[in-house]
């Protein structure tokens, strides 16, 4: 039961929450695409085994497991879940644990900085590039929302962006995740909406005629996470911290556009 609770808390920790019940909602959202959900669970469970086997610091065990879980979700959302992918998920999870150990210790010594999801980003790039060289892996298309709006054309992109945090870019998954976030803190939920709105407005304004409606939907989770972290987690909620969070979301829109260009190359 303790292991299950730790895994659920790992899902909740992605959005800076602690309650296992919220993690259960986030886990349920990933089952909109079952293979990705199972891949995420396998990765999270593997990381916990490694942490316990090597007796790594338990204080940041959720940091290990949620980064590994995100790596598993990214692989499960991109490739068919078979024995070949399972081996890659296991290896990727183990690599994520040790990258997390190195980064969390180094960043904390540097200036008490949190590693957050940086280990996931690094390992996801490594296994993503490696996967392209492995002919036994079968690529699959991620779950895409239907052409007909779920709620409305204006509201759906926000929920798609929320779902994309767990690699499930679908408004229904986003609604489930938003419910968990709202249950945790109405202010965090408000920051998510405000940050996405500001980031998307900046993105669209600068893109002009080159704007693609799907771009902010799939990458808007950057605006959301930035707003939540700056306005509700690392600062005391106030008007000043809210304005800083919105500025951070605007900067995230700029960095996101730059990163998309680099990754295309």
Short mmCIF file of C-alpha atoms in Angstrom, two decimals:
data_model
loop_
_atom_site.label_atom_id
_atom_site.label_comp_id
_atom_site.label_asym_id
_atom_site.label_seq_id
_atom_site.Cartn_x
_atom_site.Cartn_y
_atom_site.Cartn_z
CA UNK A 1 0.00 0.00 0.00
CA UNK A 2 2.88 2.37 0.76
CA UNK A 3 4.31 1.82 -2.71
CA UNK A 4 0.96 2.53 -4.32
CA UNK A 5 0.59 5.71 -2.29
CA UNK A 6 4.10 6.83 -3.30
CA UNK A 7 3.32 6.24 -6.96
CA UNK A 8 0.06 8.20 -6.72
CA UNK A 9 1.86 11.02 -4.94
CA UNK A 10 4.38 11.00 -7.78
CA UNK A 11 1.60 11.71 -10.25
CA UNK A 12 0.29 14.49 -8.03
CA UNK A 13 3.77 15.99 -7.65
CA UNK A 14 3.94 16.81 -11.36
CA UNK A 15 1.56 19.69 -10.62
CA UNK A 16 3.06 20.43 -7.20
CA UNK A 17 0.31 18.56 -5.33
CA UNK A 18 0.77 16.08 -2.48
CA UNK A 19 -2.52 14.23 -2.07
CA UNK A 20 -2.64 10.63 -3.28
CA UNK A 21 -6.31 11.14 -4.22
CA UNK A 22 -5.28 13.89 -6.63
CA UNK A 23 -2.59 11.59 -8.01
CA UNK A 24 -5.28 8.98 -8.61
CA UNK A 25 -7.22 11.48 -10.72
CA UNK A 26 -4.09 12.32 -12.71
CA UNK A 27 -3.40 8.61 -13.19
CA UNK A 28 -6.99 8.10 -14.37
CA UNK A 29 -6.50 10.86 -16.95
CA UNK A 30 -3.55 9.00 -18.48
CA UNK A 31 -5.74 5.94 -19.07
CA UNK A 32 -7.42 7.84 -21.86
CA UNK A 33 -4.49 6.27 -23.70
CA UNK A 34 -4.02 2.93 -21.86
CA UNK A 35 -0.65 1.99 -23.32
CA UNK A 36 0.87 5.30 -22.23
CA UNK A 37 -0.71 4.90 -18.79
CA UNK A 38 0.77 1.41 -18.32
CA UNK A 39 4.16 2.62 -19.54
CA UNK A 40 4.07 5.44 -16.98
CA UNK A 41 3.16 3.07 -14.15
CA UNK A 42 5.92 0.65 -15.14
CA UNK A 43 8.47 3.46 -15.15
CA UNK A 44 7.34 4.86 -11.80
CA UNK A 45 7.40 1.42 -10.17
CA UNK A 46 10.86 0.68 -11.58
CA UNK A 47 12.26 3.94 -10.18
CA UNK A 48 10.92 3.13 -6.70
CA UNK A 49 12.61 -0.28 -6.79
CA UNK A 50 15.92 1.28 -7.80
CA UNK A 51 15.66 3.97 -5.12
CA UNK A 52 15.05 1.34 -2.43
CA UNK A 53 17.70 -1.05 -3.73
CA UNK A 54 20.43 1.60 -3.67
CA UNK A 55 19.02 3.25 -0.53
CA UNK A 56 18.87 6.66 -2.18
CA UNK A 57 17.53 9.60 -0.15
CA UNK A 58 13.80 9.09 0.43
CA UNK A 59 13.16 12.78 0.89
CA UNK A 60 13.10 13.28 -2.86
CA UNK A 61 11.77 9.86 -3.85
CA UNK A 62 8.84 11.50 -5.65
CA UNK A 63 11.34 13.46 -7.70
CA UNK A 64 12.83 10.18 -8.89
CA UNK A 65 9.53 8.53 -9.63
CA UNK A 66 7.67 11.38 -11.32
CA UNK A 67 10.58 12.06 -13.67
CA UNK A 68 10.76 8.36 -14.52
CA UNK A 69 6.99 8.24 -14.88
CA UNK A 70 7.07 11.10 -17.39
CA UNK A 71 9.78 9.30 -19.37
CA UNK A 72 7.58 6.19 -19.45
CA UNK A 73 4.54 8.21 -20.53
CA UNK A 74 6.51 9.85 -23.32
CA UNK A 75 7.62 6.48 -24.66
CA UNK A 76 4.20 4.87 -24.22
CA UNK A 77 2.54 7.74 -26.08
CA UNK A 78 4.98 7.39 -28.98
CA UNK A 79 5.45 3.64 -29.45
CA UNK A 80 3.45 0.44 -29.22
CA UNK A 81 3.81 -1.20 -25.81
CA UNK A 82 5.59 -4.50 -26.45
CA UNK A 83 8.61 -6.33 -25.06
CA UNK A 84 11.03 -4.06 -26.92
CA UNK A 85 9.48 -0.90 -25.51
CA UNK A 86 9.27 -2.42 -22.03
CA UNK A 87 13.04 -2.98 -22.05
CA UNK A 88 13.59 0.61 -23.19
CA UNK A 89 11.25 1.90 -20.46
CA UNK A 90 13.14 -0.07 -17.80
CA UNK A 91 16.49 1.26 -19.00
CA UNK A 92 15.15 4.78 -19.32
CA UNK A 93 13.70 4.66 -15.81
CA UNK A 94 16.98 3.51 -14.29
CA UNK A 95 18.88 6.19 -16.20
CA UNK A 96 16.40 8.81 -14.99
CA UNK A 97 17.00 7.88 -11.36
CA UNK A 98 20.75 8.39 -11.62
CA UNK A 99 20.43 11.57 -13.69
CA UNK A 100 18.06 12.86 -11.00
CA UNK A 101 20.58 12.03 -8.27
CA UNK A 102 23.30 13.97 -10.07
CA UNK A 103 21.17 16.97 -11.02
CA UNK A 104 19.33 17.35 -7.73
CA UNK A 105 22.58 17.26 -5.75
CA UNK A 106 24.47 19.56 -8.14
CA UNK A 107 21.71 22.15 -8.43
CA UNK A 108 21.12 22.19 -4.68
CA UNK A 109 24.82 22.76 -4.03
CA UNK A 110 24.88 25.46 -6.72
CA UNK A 111 22.23 27.72 -5.22
CA UNK A 112 19.55 25.54 -3.58
CA UNK A 113 17.83 25.17 -6.94
CA UNK A 114 15.22 22.41 -7.51
CA UNK A 115 15.75 19.88 -10.29
CA UNK A 116 11.99 19.67 -11.01
CA UNK A 117 11.44 17.89 -14.35
CA UNK A 118 14.88 18.61 -15.81
CA UNK A 119 15.94 14.93 -15.49
CA UNK A 120 12.86 13.95 -17.51
CA UNK A 121 13.74 16.43 -20.25
CA UNK A 122 17.31 15.17 -20.53
CA UNK A 123 16.48 11.46 -20.47
CA UNK A 124 13.43 11.87 -22.74
CA UNK A 125 15.70 13.43 -25.37
CA UNK A 126 18.25 10.64 -24.97
CA UNK A 127 15.76 7.76 -25.23
CA UNK A 128 13.79 9.60 -27.90
CA UNK A 129 16.82 9.89 -30.16
CA UNK A 130 17.87 6.33 -29.34
CA UNK A 131 14.40 4.99 -30.13
CA UNK A 132 14.65 6.33 -33.66
CA UNK A 133 17.59 3.96 -34.21
CA UNK A 134 15.76 0.88 -32.92
CA UNK A 135 13.90 -0.80 -35.75
CA UNK A 136 11.95 -3.15 -33.47
CA UNK A 137 9.92 -0.29 -31.95
CA UNK A 138 6.57 0.44 -33.59
CA UNK A 139 5.59 4.13 -33.68
CA UNK A 140 1.98 5.00 -32.88
CA UNK A 141 -0.03 8.17 -33.14
CA UNK A 142 -0.85 9.91 -29.85
CA UNK A 143 -4.52 10.37 -28.90
CA UNK A 144 -5.83 13.38 -30.80
CA UNK A 145 -9.09 15.16 -30.09
CA UNK A 146 -11.82 14.91 -32.71
CA UNK A 147 -12.54 17.80 -35.06
CA UNK A 148 -15.74 18.62 -33.17
CA UNK A 149 -15.08 20.76 -30.06
CA UNK A 150 -15.49 19.01 -26.72
CA UNK A 151 -16.54 22.16 -24.86
CA UNK A 152 -15.76 25.00 -27.26
CA UNK A 153 -12.99 26.05 -29.65
CA UNK A 154 -11.90 28.68 -27.14
CA UNK A 155 -11.83 26.49 -24.03
CA UNK A 156 -10.61 23.18 -25.48
CA UNK A 157 -6.97 24.32 -26.07
CA UNK A 158 -6.54 24.96 -22.35
CA UNK A 159 -7.60 21.44 -21.42
CA UNK A 160 -5.53 19.97 -24.25
CA UNK A 161 -2.51 21.79 -22.81
CA UNK A 162 -3.28 20.41 -19.33
CA UNK A 163 -3.53 16.89 -20.74
CA UNK A 164 -0.21 17.40 -22.54
CA UNK A 165 1.52 17.72 -19.18
CA UNK A 166 1.00 13.94 -18.91
CA UNK A 167 1.57 13.41 -22.64
CA UNK A 168 -2.18 12.94 -23.24
CA UNK A 169 -3.19 15.91 -25.45
CA UNK A 170 -6.95 15.52 -25.20
CA UNK A 171 -9.49 17.86 -23.57
CA UNK A 172 -11.18 15.08 -21.57
CA UNK A 173 -7.86 14.18 -19.93
CA UNK A 174 -7.31 17.89 -19.30
CA UNK A 175 -10.67 18.27 -17.58
CA UNK A 176 -9.85 15.40 -15.21
CA UNK A 177 -6.46 16.94 -14.41
CA UNK A 178 -8.05 20.35 -13.84
CA UNK A 179 -10.47 18.84 -11.34
CA UNK A 180 -7.54 17.44 -9.37
CA UNK A 181 -5.76 20.78 -9.48
CA UNK A 182 -8.90 22.64 -8.41
CA UNK A 183 -9.38 20.19 -5.54
CA UNK A 184 -5.83 20.93 -4.37
CA UNK A 185 -6.04 24.72 -4.65
CA UNK A 186 -8.44 27.04 -6.38
CA UNK A 187 -5.64 29.59 -6.59
CA UNK A 188 -3.36 27.15 -8.41
CA UNK A 189 -6.23 26.40 -10.78
CA UNK A 190 -6.68 30.14 -11.37
CA UNK A 191 -2.95 30.53 -12.03
CA UNK A 192 -3.14 27.71 -14.57
CA UNK A 193 -5.93 29.45 -16.49
CA UNK A 194 -4.31 32.90 -16.27
CA UNK A 195 -0.85 31.65 -17.23
CA UNK A 196 -2.16 29.74 -20.23
CA UNK A 197 -4.16 32.76 -21.35
CA UNK A 198 -1.22 35.16 -21.13
CA UNK A 199 1.22 32.77 -22.79
CA UNK A 200 -1.20 31.98 -25.60
CA UNK A 201 -2.01 35.65 -26.25
CA UNK A 202 1.71 36.45 -26.52
CA UNK A 203 2.29 33.40 -28.71
CA UNK A 204 -0.53 34.31 -31.10
CA UNK A 205 0.33 38.02 -31.14
CA UNK A 206 3.95 37.40 -32.14
CA UNK A 207 3.16 34.56 -34.56
CA UNK A 208 0.65 36.61 -36.53
CA UNK A 209 -0.35 34.99 -39.81
CA UNK A 210 2.00 32.10 -39.09
CA UNK A 211 -0.06 31.09 -36.06
CA UNK A 212 -1.15 27.48 -35.88
CA UNK A 213 -4.10 26.81 -33.57
CA UNK A 214 -2.60 23.53 -32.40
CA UNK A 215 0.77 24.97 -31.34
CA UNK A 216 -0.29 26.66 -28.06
CA UNK A 217 -2.55 23.70 -27.28
CA UNK A 218 0.29 21.19 -27.32
CA UNK A 219 2.97 23.44 -25.83
CA UNK A 220 0.80 25.61 -23.58
CA UNK A 221 1.53 23.40 -20.60
CA UNK A 222 4.79 25.35 -20.35
CA UNK A 223 2.81 28.52 -19.67
CA UNK A 224 0.68 26.68 -17.09
CA UNK A 225 3.55 25.11 -15.16
CA UNK A 226 5.53 28.34 -15.15
CA UNK A 227 2.60 30.31 -13.74
CA UNK A 228 1.86 27.72 -11.04
CA UNK A 229 5.50 27.44 -9.96
CA UNK A 230 6.25 31.16 -9.85
CA UNK A 231 2.93 32.39 -8.52
CA UNK A 232 1.84 29.64 -6.18
CA UNK A 233 4.75 27.43 -5.14
CA UNK A 234 8.05 29.31 -4.92
CA UNK A 235 6.59 32.63 -3.76
CA UNK A 236 3.99 33.77 -1.26
CA UNK A 237 0.75 34.50 -3.16
CA UNK A 238 0.39 38.25 -3.67
CA UNK A 239 -0.22 40.73 -6.46
CA UNK A 240 3.54 40.97 -7.02
CA UNK A 241 3.98 37.22 -7.29
CA UNK A 242 0.95 36.98 -9.60
CA UNK A 243 2.42 39.60 -11.94
CA UNK A 244 5.75 37.78 -11.88
CA UNK A 245 3.95 34.53 -12.74
CA UNK A 246 2.26 36.17 -15.72
CA UNK A 247 5.57 37.63 -16.87
CA UNK A 248 7.07 34.16 -16.56
CA UNK A 249 4.30 32.74 -18.74
CA UNK A 250 4.99 35.42 -21.35
CA UNK A 251 8.69 34.51 -21.29
CA UNK A 252 7.75 30.84 -21.56
CA UNK A 253 5.89 31.63 -24.78
CA UNK A 254 9.07 33.15 -26.20
CA UNK A 255 11.29 30.28 -25.09
CA UNK A 256 8.77 27.70 -26.31
CA UNK A 257 8.73 29.18 -29.81
CA UNK A 258 12.54 29.19 -29.86
CA UNK A 259 12.73 25.59 -28.61
CA UNK A 260 10.25 24.41 -31.25
CA UNK A 261 12.43 25.93 -33.97
CA UNK A 262 15.58 24.32 -32.58
CA UNK A 263 13.96 20.88 -32.23
CA UNK A 264 12.68 20.98 -35.81
CA UNK A 265 16.30 21.30 -36.92
#
